[in-house]
Tab-separated table of C-alpha atoms in Angstrom:
chain	number	residue	atom	x	y	z
A	1	PRO	CA	0.000	0.000	0.000
A	2	CYS	CA	0.991	3.584	-0.659
A	3	PHE	CA	1.813	5.604	2.482
A	4	LEU	CA	2.469	8.834	0.623
A	5	SER	CA	0.062	11.654	1.507
A	6	GLU	CA	-0.030	15.398	1.965
A	7	TYR	CA	-0.457	14.975	5.739
A	8	VAL	CA	2.790	12.959	6.045
A	9	GLU	CA	4.644	15.531	3.937
A	10	GLN	CA	3.558	18.570	5.982
A	11	TYR	CA	3.649	16.946	9.457
A	12	PRO	CA	6.801	14.790	9.670
A	13	LEU	CA	7.258	12.224	12.437
A	14	TYR	CA	9.355	13.216	15.425
A	15	PRO	CA	11.904	10.907	17.066
A	16	TYR	CA	10.277	8.502	19.524
A	17	ALA	CA	10.799	9.400	23.183
A	18	GLU	CA	10.048	6.889	25.920
A	19	PRO	CA	7.525	8.045	28.565
A	20	ARG	CA	9.055	8.985	31.893
A	21	ASP	CA	8.516	6.801	34.915
A	22	SER	CA	5.771	7.628	37.415
A	23	PHE	CA	6.834	8.973	40.821
A	24	LYS	CA	3.712	7.555	42.439
A	25	PRO	CA	4.653	5.019	45.154
A	26	LYS	CA	3.805	1.463	44.263
A	27	ALA	CA	0.840	-0.002	46.128
A	28	GLN	CA	2.646	-3.166	47.264
A	29	TYR	CA	2.523	-4.944	50.554
A	30	GLN	CA	5.716	-4.293	52.513
A	31	LYS	CA	6.546	-7.314	54.599
A	32	GLN	CA	8.191	-6.628	57.960
A	33	PRO	CA	11.550	-8.408	58.492
A	34	VAL	CA	10.719	-9.197	62.167
A	35	ALA	CA	8.630	-12.289	62.759
A	36	VAL	CA	5.180	-11.846	64.304
A	37	GLU	CA	5.055	-12.686	67.996
A	38	GLY	CA	2.383	-15.293	68.771
A	39	ILE	CA	1.598	-13.906	72.254
A	40	THR	CA	-1.625	-11.927	72.712
A	41	THR	CA	-2.525	-9.415	75.417
A	42	PHE	CA	-4.807	-11.984	77.019
A	43	LYS	CA	-2.002	-14.570	77.269
A	44	ARG	CA	0.419	-11.986	78.641
A	45	ASP	CA	-1.859	-10.477	81.365
A	46	TYR	CA	-3.966	-13.426	82.435
A	47	VAL	CA	-1.617	-16.177	83.622
A	48	PRO	CA	-3.373	-19.535	84.154
A	49	HIS	CA	-3.547	-20.685	87.783
A	50	GLU	CA	-4.383	-24.039	89.254
A	51	VAL	CA	-8.128	-24.192	89.828
A	52	LEU	CA	-9.557	-26.874	92.094
A	53	PRO	CA	-13.185	-27.974	91.980
A	54	VAL	CA	-15.554	-26.574	94.605
A	55	LYS	CA	-16.335	-28.986	97.440
A	56	PHE	CA	-20.013	-29.056	98.386
A	57	LYS	CA	-21.133	-29.783	101.963
A	58	PRO	CA	-23.250	-32.935	102.077
A	59	PRO	CA	-26.849	-32.272	103.247
A	60	GLU	CA	-27.835	-33.481	106.707
A	61	LYS	CA	-30.242	-36.356	107.029
A	62	TYR	CA	-33.856	-35.517	107.940
A	63	VAL	CA	-34.869	-36.796	111.376
A	64	LYS	CA	-38.608	-36.759	112.077
A	65	SER	CA	-39.520	-35.237	115.513
A	66	ASP	CA	-42.208	-36.639	117.826
A	67	GLU	CA	-43.235	-33.244	119.298
A	68	ASN	CA	-46.367	-31.420	118.208
A	69	MET	CA	-46.101	-28.151	116.351
A	70	ASP	CA	-46.881	-24.931	118.270
A	71	LEU	CA	-49.369	-22.991	116.119
A	72	ILE	CA	-49.280	-19.810	118.271
A	73	SER	CA	-48.160	-16.761	116.285
A	74	THR	CA	-46.829	-13.376	117.371
A	75	TYR	CA	-50.144	-11.755	116.439
A	76	LYS	CA	-52.056	-14.011	118.814
A	77	GLN	CA	-49.602	-13.385	121.663
A	78	ASP	CA	-49.472	-9.543	121.403
A	79	TYR	CA	-53.028	-8.680	120.367
A	80	ASN	CA	-55.397	-10.111	122.976
A	81	PRO	CA	-59.184	-10.058	122.309
A	82	TYR	CA	-61.392	-7.564	124.201
A	83	PRO	CA	-65.189	-7.563	124.724
A	84	ILE	CA	-67.008	-5.652	121.974
A	85	CYS	CA	-69.963	-3.320	122.729
A	86	ARG	CA	-72.032	-0.956	120.563
A	87	VAL	CA	-70.697	2.593	120.382
A	88	PRO	CA	-73.356	5.249	121.143
A	89	PRO	CA	-73.933	7.920	118.422
A	90	CYS	CA	-72.266	11.299	118.842
A	91	LEU	CA	-74.960	13.330	117.001
A	92	PRO	CA	-77.241	15.651	119.006
A	93	ARG	CA	-80.899	14.802	119.416
A	94	GLU	CA	-83.428	16.309	117.084
A	95	THR	CA	-85.783	18.893	118.614
A	96	ASN	CA	-89.202	19.118	116.970
A	97	TYR	CA	-91.180	22.308	117.634
A	98	THR	CA	-94.910	21.692	117.320
A	99	SER	CA	-97.568	24.463	117.261
A	100	ASN	CA	-101.378	24.456	117.176
A	101	ILE	CA	-101.667	27.633	115.057
A	102	LYS	CA	-102.922	27.147	111.506
A	103	MET	CA	-100.288	27.766	108.851
A	104	ASP	CA	-100.671	30.815	106.591
A	105	THR	CA	-100.162	29.548	103.002
A	106	ILE	CA	-100.351	32.955	101.273
A	107	PRO	CA	-96.935	33.711	99.623
A	108	THR	CA	-95.237	37.080	99.704
A	109	TYR	CA	-95.931	37.708	95.988
A	110	LYS	CA	-99.714	37.457	96.464
A	111	SER	CA	-99.705	39.655	99.531
A	112	ASP	CA	-97.575	42.434	97.946
A	113	TYR	CA	-98.909	42.468	94.375
A	114	VAL	CA	-102.698	42.833	94.708
A	115	PRO	CA	-104.781	43.370	91.510
A	116	TRP	CA	-106.474	46.772	91.078
A	117	ASN	CA	-110.238	47.084	91.089
A	118	GLU	CA	-110.703	48.631	87.618
A	119	SER	CA	-113.170	47.915	84.874
A	120	LYS	CA	-112.061	46.191	81.691
A	121	ARG	CA	-111.200	48.535	78.819
A	122	GLU	CA	-112.892	48.152	75.482
A	123	MET	CA	-110.825	47.080	72.469
A	124	ILE	CA	-109.891	49.738	69.926
A	125	LYS	CA	-109.539	47.143	67.129
A	126	PRO	CA	-112.238	47.680	64.448
A	127	ASP	CA	-114.658	44.945	63.585
A	128	ASN	CA	-113.287	43.605	60.256
A	129	THR	CA	-115.239	40.450	60.096
A	130	TYR	CA	-115.798	39.382	56.538
A	131	HIS	CA	-119.407	38.830	55.433
A	132	PRO	CA	-119.644	37.088	52.064
A	133	SER	CA	-122.323	38.195	49.637
A	134	GLU	CA	-125.324	36.011	49.123
A	135	ALA	CA	-125.560	36.873	45.398
A	136	LYS	CA	-124.413	34.397	42.791
A	137	PHE	CA	-120.791	34.802	41.580
A	138	ASP	CA	-120.582	35.642	37.875
A	139	TYR	CA	-116.910	34.575	37.399
A	140	ARG	CA	-116.050	37.602	35.229
A	141	THR	CA	-112.762	39.508	35.536
A	142	THR	CA	-111.983	43.193	35.181
A	143	VAL	CA	-110.245	42.586	31.852
A	144	GLN	CA	-113.349	40.892	30.434
A	145	ASP	CA	-115.561	43.770	31.537
A	146	ASP	CA	-113.316	46.644	30.330
A	147	TYR	CA	-111.703	45.205	27.190
A	148	ILE	CA	-114.447	43.969	24.901
A	149	TYR	CA	-113.384	41.916	21.863
A	150	LYS	CA	-114.372	43.751	18.663
A	151	GLY	CA	-113.423	41.073	16.128
A	152	PRO	CA	-110.538	40.804	13.617
A	153	VAL	CA	-109.378	43.994	11.833
A	154	ALA	CA	-108.068	43.798	8.258
A	155	THR	CA	-104.885	45.934	8.070
A	156	HIS	CA	-103.536	47.371	4.849
A	157	SER	CA	-99.776	47.252	4.143
A	158	CYS	CA	-98.291	50.712	3.531
A	159	LYS	CA	-94.963	49.307	2.264
A	160	PRO	CA	-94.191	50.731	-1.222
A	161	LEU	CA	-93.795	48.295	-4.050
A	162	ASN	CA	-90.216	47.734	-5.212
A	163	PRO	CA	-90.367	45.869	-8.497
A	164	ALA	CA	-87.138	44.537	-10.010
A	165	HIS	CA	-85.601	47.033	-12.454
A	166	ILE	CA	-84.461	45.062	-15.473
A	167	THR	CA	-82.428	46.946	-18.118
A	168	LYS	CA	-81.756	45.744	-21.618
A	169	ALA	CA	-78.273	47.346	-21.765
A	170	PRO	CA	-75.432	44.845	-21.422
A	171	LEU	CA	-73.329	44.826	-18.235
A	172	GLU	CA	-69.980	46.559	-18.500
A	173	ASP	CA	-67.611	43.921	-17.165
A	174	LEU	CA	-64.319	45.744	-17.802
A	175	THR	CA	-62.039	45.960	-14.694
A	176	ASN	CA	-58.598	47.408	-13.970
A	177	TYR	CA	-57.174	43.888	-14.033
A	178	LYS	CA	-58.416	43.291	-17.569
A	179	LEU	CA	-57.197	46.685	-18.818
A	180	ASN	CA	-53.704	46.838	-17.220
A	181	TYR	CA	-52.585	43.200	-17.008
A	182	VAL	CA	-52.259	42.036	-20.583
A	183	PRO	CA	-51.125	38.392	-21.040
A	184	HIS	CA	-47.642	38.078	-22.539
A	185	PRO	CA	-46.325	35.090	-24.473
A	186	LEU	CA	-44.199	32.701	-22.378
A	187	GLU	CA	-40.654	31.965	-23.393
A	188	LYS	CA	-39.439	28.450	-23.924
A	189	ARG	CA	-37.966	26.874	-20.788
A	190	PHE	CA	-34.218	26.334	-20.719
A	191	VAL	CA	-33.256	22.714	-20.250
A	192	HIS	CA	-29.737	21.941	-19.005
A	193	GLU	CA	-28.019	18.965	-20.545
A	194	HIS	CA	-26.602	16.707	-17.822
A	195	GLU	CA	-23.113	15.304	-18.304
A	196	LYS	CA	-22.714	11.589	-18.041
A	197	TYR	CA	-20.764	10.169	-15.115
A	198	LYS	CA	-17.385	8.685	-15.992
A	199	PRO	CA	-15.922	6.417	-13.299
A	200	SER	CA	-12.184	6.586	-12.537
A	201	ASP	CA	-9.878	3.837	-13.847
A	202	ALA	CA	-7.406	4.075	-10.919
A	203	PRO	CA	-7.947	1.438	-8.196
A	204	PHE	CA	-8.986	2.667	-4.715
A	205	ASP	CA	-6.167	2.222	-2.183
A	206	GLY	CA	-8.445	2.262	0.941
A	207	LEU	CA	-5.833	4.014	3.116
A	208	THR	CA	-6.665	6.549	5.838
A	209	THR	CA	-4.555	9.013	7.836
A	210	HIS	CA	-4.967	6.850	10.939
A	211	LYS	CA	-3.609	3.753	9.187
A	212	GLN	CA	-0.610	5.680	7.827
A	213	THR	CA	0.351	7.505	11.044
A	214	TYR	CA	-0.442	4.968	13.784
A	215	LYS	CA	1.251	1.698	12.837
A	216	GLY	CA	1.317	0.163	16.307
A	217	LEU	CA	4.623	-0.302	18.146
A	218	ALA	CA	5.705	-3.769	19.278
A	219	GLY	CA	6.273	-3.945	23.046
A	220	PRO	CA	6.287	-6.420	25.916
A	221	PRO	CA	2.915	-7.468	27.369
A	222	ALA	CA	1.670	-5.836	30.575
A	223	LYS	CA	2.832	-7.420	33.806
A	224	ILE	CA	0.587	-8.232	36.775
A	225	VAL	CA	1.207	-5.868	39.719
A	226	LYS	CA	-0.705	-8.049	42.205
A	227	PRO	CA	1.705	-9.560	44.775
A	228	TYR	CA	2.101	-13.319	44.774
A	229	HIS	CA	0.351	-15.030	47.661
A	230	SER	CA	1.713	-18.459	48.456
A	231	MET	CA	-0.665	-20.988	49.996
A	232	PRO	CA	0.469	-23.395	52.773
A	233	THR	CA	1.338	-26.812	51.403
A	234	HIS	CA	1.304	-28.905	54.618
A	235	ASP	CA	-1.246	-31.724	54.919
A	236	LEU	CA	-1.866	-31.429	58.677
A	237	PRO	CA	-5.551	-31.315	59.713
A	238	PHE	CA	-7.001	-28.072	61.041
A	239	SER	CA	-6.877	-27.830	64.817
A	240	SER	CA	-10.328	-27.345	66.304
A	241	SER	CA	-9.068	-26.427	69.794
A	242	THR	CA	-9.293	-22.785	70.903
A	243	GLU	CA	-7.858	-20.784	73.757
A	244	PHE	CA	-11.244	-20.759	75.503
A	245	ARG	CA	-11.528	-24.554	75.312
A	246	GLU	CA	-7.991	-25.053	76.663
A	247	LYS	CA	-8.224	-22.630	79.638
A	248	TYR	CA	-11.838	-23.058	80.733
A	249	GLN	CA	-12.446	-26.756	81.402
A	250	ALA	CA	-15.745	-28.112	82.636
A	251	TRP	CA	-15.898	-28.731	86.388
A	252	PRO	CA	-17.195	-32.046	87.732
A	253	GLN	CA	-20.716	-31.599	89.131
A	254	PRO	CA	-22.328	-33.873	91.732
A	255	PRO	CA	-25.562	-35.613	90.767
A	256	THR	CA	-28.734	-33.706	91.593
A	257	PHE	CA	-30.735	-34.892	94.623
A	258	THR	CA	-34.184	-36.143	93.733
A	259	ARG	CA	-36.743	-37.262	96.299
A	260	LYS	CA	-38.722	-40.360	95.546
A	261	PRO	CA	-42.495	-39.774	95.600
A	262	ASP	CA	-44.661	-41.662	98.112
A	263	VAL	CA	-46.625	-44.605	96.891
A	264	TYR	CA	-50.344	-43.779	96.529
A	265	VAL	CA	-52.582	-45.873	98.751
A	266	PRO	CA	-56.284	-45.638	97.853
A	267	PRO	CA	-58.735	-45.110	100.801
A	268	VAL	CA	-60.836	-48.045	102.036
A	269	GLU	CA	-64.006	-46.029	102.919
A	270	LYS	CA	-66.424	-44.787	100.308
A	271	MET	CA	-66.705	-41.059	99.507
A	272	ASP	CA	-69.732	-39.149	100.898
A	273	LEU	CA	-71.115	-37.143	97.986
A	274	GLN	CA	-73.695	-35.152	100.039
A	275	THR	CA	-73.231	-31.407	100.534
A	276	THR	CA	-73.795	-29.304	103.668
A	277	THR	CA	-77.026	-27.901	102.245
A	278	GLN	CA	-78.387	-31.378	101.607
A	279	THR	CA	-77.569	-32.585	105.119
A	280	HIS	CA	-78.856	-29.531	107.113
A	281	TYR	CA	-81.813	-28.312	105.028
A	282	THR	CA	-83.914	-31.431	104.604
A	283	TYR	CA	-87.511	-29.925	104.445
A	284	PRO	CA	-89.298	-32.888	106.060
A	285	LYS	CA	-92.787	-31.390	105.531
A	286	GLY	CA	-92.094	-29.329	102.443
A	287	GLN	CA	-94.421	-29.054	99.451
A	288	PRO	CA	-94.006	-27.256	96.121
A	289	ALA	CA	-95.110	-23.595	96.237
A	290	LYS	CA	-98.425	-22.681	94.687
A	291	SER	CA	-98.945	-19.717	92.384
A	292	CYS	CA	-100.919	-16.800	93.919
A	293	ARG	CA	-101.651	-15.197	90.533
A	294	PRO	CA	-105.337	-15.412	89.536
A	295	LEU	CA	-106.225	-17.192	86.337
A	296	GLY	CA	-107.086	-14.965	83.374
A	297	TYR	CA	-110.814	-14.923	82.549
A	298	VAL	CA	-111.775	-14.302	78.953
A	299	GLN	CA	-115.390	-13.190	78.511
A	300	LYS	CA	-117.099	-14.518	75.456
A	301	ILE	CA	-119.057	-11.836	73.518
A	302	THR	CA	-121.681	-12.942	71.005
A	303	ALA	CA	-122.761	-9.457	69.853
A	304	PRO	CA	-121.068	-8.000	66.716
A	305	PHE	CA	-118.170	-5.562	67.119
A	306	ASP	CA	-119.133	-1.886	67.121
A	307	SER	CA	-116.602	-0.160	64.838
A	308	ARG	CA	-117.974	3.363	65.342
A	309	SER	CA	-115.801	6.109	66.760
A	310	THR	CA	-116.161	9.745	67.763
A	311	MET	CA	-114.373	10.809	64.591
A	312	LYS	CA	-116.773	8.883	62.384
A	313	ASP	CA	-119.830	10.218	64.251
A	314	ASP	CA	-118.846	13.911	64.248
A	315	TYR	CA	-117.101	14.237	60.853
A	316	LYS	CA	-119.309	12.586	58.297
A	317	PRO	CA	-118.388	12.691	54.581
A	318	TRP	CA	-120.358	15.115	52.407
A	319	HIS	CA	-121.931	14.009	49.144
A	320	SER	CA	-120.470	16.424	46.584
A	321	LYS	CA	-119.855	16.393	42.876
A	322	LYS	CA	-116.816	17.570	40.972
A	323	ALA	CA	-117.242	21.143	39.703
A	324	LYS	CA	-116.921	21.650	35.991
A	325	PRO	CA	-114.369	24.214	34.721
A	326	ILE	CA	-115.795	27.556	33.584
A	327	ILE	CA	-114.609	28.040	29.978
A	328	PRO	CA	-115.594	31.261	28.150
A	329	ALA	CA	-117.166	31.004	24.723
A	330	PRO	CA	-114.698	31.396	21.851
A	331	GLU	CA	-115.042	34.823	20.217
A	332	LEU	CA	-112.414	34.322	17.462
A	333	THR	CA	-113.655	32.828	14.206
A	334	LEU	CA	-111.023	30.890	12.309
A	335	PRO	CA	-111.082	31.008	8.473
A	336	ALA	CA	-112.029	27.868	6.610
A	337	GLU	CA	-109.504	28.409	3.767
A	338	PRO	CA	-105.952	27.030	4.147
A	339	MET	CA	-103.160	29.445	5.023
A	340	GLU	CA	-100.813	30.736	2.343
A	341	ASN	CA	-97.248	29.866	3.189
A	342	LEU	CA	-95.947	32.769	1.119
A	343	THR	CA	-93.607	35.179	2.940
A	344	THR	CA	-92.547	38.709	1.994
A	345	PHE	CA	-89.143	37.440	0.894
A	346	ARG	CA	-90.649	34.886	-1.472
A	347	ALA	CA	-93.155	37.412	-2.860
A	348	HIS	CA	-90.764	40.318	-3.642
A	349	TYR	CA	-87.339	38.703	-4.167
A	350	VAL	CA	-87.650	36.680	-7.369
A	351	PRO	CA	-84.584	34.490	-8.182
A	352	HIS	CA	-82.646	35.573	-11.291
A	353	PRO	CA	-80.268	33.437	-13.359
A	354	PRO	CA	-76.616	33.852	-12.214
A	355	THR	CA	-74.122	35.656	-14.433
A	356	PHE	CA	-70.750	33.992	-14.885
A	357	THR	CA	-67.683	36.268	-15.327
A	358	LYS	CA	-64.896	35.240	-17.640
A	359	ASN	CA	-61.501	34.477	-16.068
A	360	PHE	CA	-58.666	36.399	-17.746
A	361	LYS	CA	-55.871	34.805	-15.698
A	362	PRO	CA	-53.117	33.391	-17.959
A	363	GLY	CA	-52.790	29.662	-18.009
A	364	TRP	CA	-50.020	27.986	-15.986
A	365	SER	CA	-47.794	25.592	-17.848
A	366	ALA	CA	-46.922	22.645	-15.688
A	367	ALA	CA	-43.453	21.067	-15.549
A	368	ARG	CA	-42.733	18.785	-18.459
A	369	SER	CA	-42.142	15.274	-17.279
A	370	ASN	CA	-40.410	14.081	-20.480
A	371	LEU	CA	-37.424	16.428	-20.045
A	372	PRO	CA	-34.489	15.273	-17.854
A	373	PHE	CA	-33.962	16.923	-14.460
A	374	ALA	CA	-31.084	19.383	-14.133
A	375	ALA	CA	-28.970	17.622	-11.515
A	376	GLU	CA	-26.055	20.039	-11.753
A	377	THR	CA	-24.684	21.248	-8.371
A	378	THR	CA	-21.878	23.556	-7.208
A	379	TYR	CA	-19.824	20.501	-6.208
A	380	ALA	CA	-20.069	18.932	-9.657
A	381	ILE	CA	-19.019	22.214	-11.351
A	382	SER	CA	-16.187	23.321	-8.996
A	383	TYR	CA	-14.646	20.005	-7.854
A	384	THR	CA	-13.720	18.186	-11.047
A	385	PRO	CA	-11.814	14.866	-10.847
A	386	LYS	CA	-8.068	15.202	-11.242
A	387	GLU	CA	-5.655	12.832	-12.829
A	388	MET	CA	-4.278	10.151	-10.466
A	389	THR	CA	-0.510	9.599	-10.725
A	390	LYS	CA	1.284	6.566	-9.407
A	391	CYS	CA	3.257	7.070	-6.202
A	392	LEU	CA	7.052	7.056	-6.683
A	393	ALA	CA	7.552	5.164	-3.413
A	394	SER	CA	5.974	2.050	-4.921
A	395	TYR	CA	8.955	1.542	-7.255
A	396	LYS	CA	12.079	-0.279	-6.153
A	397	GLU	CA	14.178	2.191	-8.169
A	398	PRO	CA	12.091	5.369	-8.777
A	399	PRO	CA	12.563	6.693	-12.340
A	400	GLY	CA	14.278	10.091	-12.558
A	401	TYR	CA	15.900	9.747	-9.101
A	402	VAL	CA	19.372	8.591	-8.052
A	403	PHE	CA	20.161	6.938	-4.712
A	404	GLN	CA	22.287	9.191	-2.481
A	405	GLU	CA	22.550	7.936	1.138
A	406	MET	CA	20.935	5.806	3.881
A	407	ASP	CA	20.459	6.945	7.504
A	408	ALA	CA	20.980	4.928	10.690
A	409	VAL	CA	17.335	3.859	10.911
A	410	GLY	CA	17.392	2.353	7.370
A	411	HIS	CA	15.654	5.071	5.313
A	412	LYS	CA	16.972	5.629	1.791
A	413	PHE	CA	17.260	9.155	0.397
A	414	TYR	CA	16.999	9.796	-3.365
A	415	CYS	CA	17.840	12.917	-5.333
A	416	PRO	CA	16.617	13.997	-8.792
A	417	ALA	CA	18.968	13.105	-11.603
A	418	SER	CA	19.304	16.779	-12.552
A	419	GLU	CA	20.774	17.645	-9.134
A	420	THR	CA	23.357	14.839	-8.927
A	421	GLU	CA	26.103	17.025	-10.380
A	422	ARG	CA	25.869	19.741	-7.678
A	423	PRO	CA	26.440	18.790	-3.999
A	424	LEU	CA	23.524	18.803	-1.566
A	425	SER	CA	23.616	21.564	1.020
A	426	SER	CA	21.924	21.633	4.441
A	427	LYS	CA	19.225	24.011	3.183
A	428	SER	CA	18.300	21.719	0.322
A	429	LYS	CA	17.990	18.803	2.750
A	430	GLU	CA	15.545	20.802	4.876
A	431	ARG	CA	13.404	21.557	1.824
A	432	ARG	CA	12.989	17.897	1.037
A	433	SER	CA	9.710	16.177	1.628
A	434	SER	CA	10.022	12.615	2.856
A	435	PHE	CA	7.655	9.930	1.597
A	436	SER	CA	7.495	6.929	3.932
A	437	GLY	CA	6.253	3.621	2.594
A	438	ASN	CA	7.457	0.160	3.674
A	439	GLY	CA	10.739	1.596	5.012
A	440	LEU	CA	11.447	3.557	1.780
A	441	ASN	CA	11.917	7.367	1.980
A	442	LEU	CA	12.212	9.657	-1.012
A	443	SER	CA	13.558	13.199	-0.777
A	444	GLY	CA	13.067	15.756	-3.472
A	445	PRO	CA	12.342	19.391	-4.060
A	446	LYS	CA	9.045	20.976	-3.186
A	447	GLU	CA	8.062	21.435	-6.846
A	448	LEU	CA	7.518	17.660	-7.295
A	449	PRO	CA	3.887	16.588	-7.517
A	450	VAL	CA	2.637	14.989	-4.315
A	451	THR	CA	-0.328	12.581	-4.411
A	452	ALA	CA	-2.263	11.348	-1.429
């Protein structure tokens, strides 16, 4: 592949410099040179002493005594009983004052507030008792008496006639649009001829700037920073004994004393199932109590039931008929002929035939579908394809160049054949543009064509 490009020519590669080492301290476990002491604070402070088991005193044997138990308590000795008598009341005696004089039951209110001996005043309220008239009610209202119906009145319309004014002169349909805007003939549309696409004959190299610049440097693989942890290789079984189990041993305990229960001996006599109430309260001459409630007597009545009541006797229903509604005689006479459904609008506004105005708008010519579309853009006009030349670095011996020298890295430098006679100066070397491709470098003047 060709590694020659404009980017490589303008931005040359700089000598490779190794990255400096990091001053950050390494996160590694630093092992102490002194061995770890296997003595804990508990082992150092608490020294084991010889512990002997606790000796228990054997219980004394129970010896049953033949003496009787004294049931006298301290309460019975100190608090002796005394004779009890009824305490007389401390309240004074009631003194009842009795008198033979008759009690005066007139209260103070009646004795102080005595009514005056005055005659009753007559009422000033007038006598407004309503006395209905005995004459027959005629059921006529004030409106019926005052406003007498005089029959329908034929009104005459005073609206002047407005007949349609029809002229025989033709309508002048000239407008400013028709006078000023005269249609002009349309010019023929310009159709651009599209150039045919011509593909390039040069093969596509498929190289990018990333592939040319970043080749990938070979280096050693990354090492693991994790410290190595060695596992114990002995085959001894894991010890299940702990410090607590070694120091604190179980003390021997004496067997617990258990008393044997007495053997149950059933009684020989039979159990008396009678209660104190049954033995003391026997009722030798007792009889069941009789009911003192008199028996209910239901009197049989043969006469029919009287369903009359005071309400039915005093308030008897009246025999009345429903009053007929009082409807006045119709005074309006309706015509026998059917109504004309003709309104004022239908009578005066006669429909006329519509007048259609001629449209003087010029016709619009639509786009012609048979003509090709003008697909010409600014990119197709400005950026024309250029001729592709073969890269000089692809040749083993580039034509028109003569080998001059090779540097320490292994790059070969070539010079044009026209400049072989004159020696190369330092300024001419700086003006060279190097083309790197598969370890081959070409140097030449700036005027040489450079292809990417």
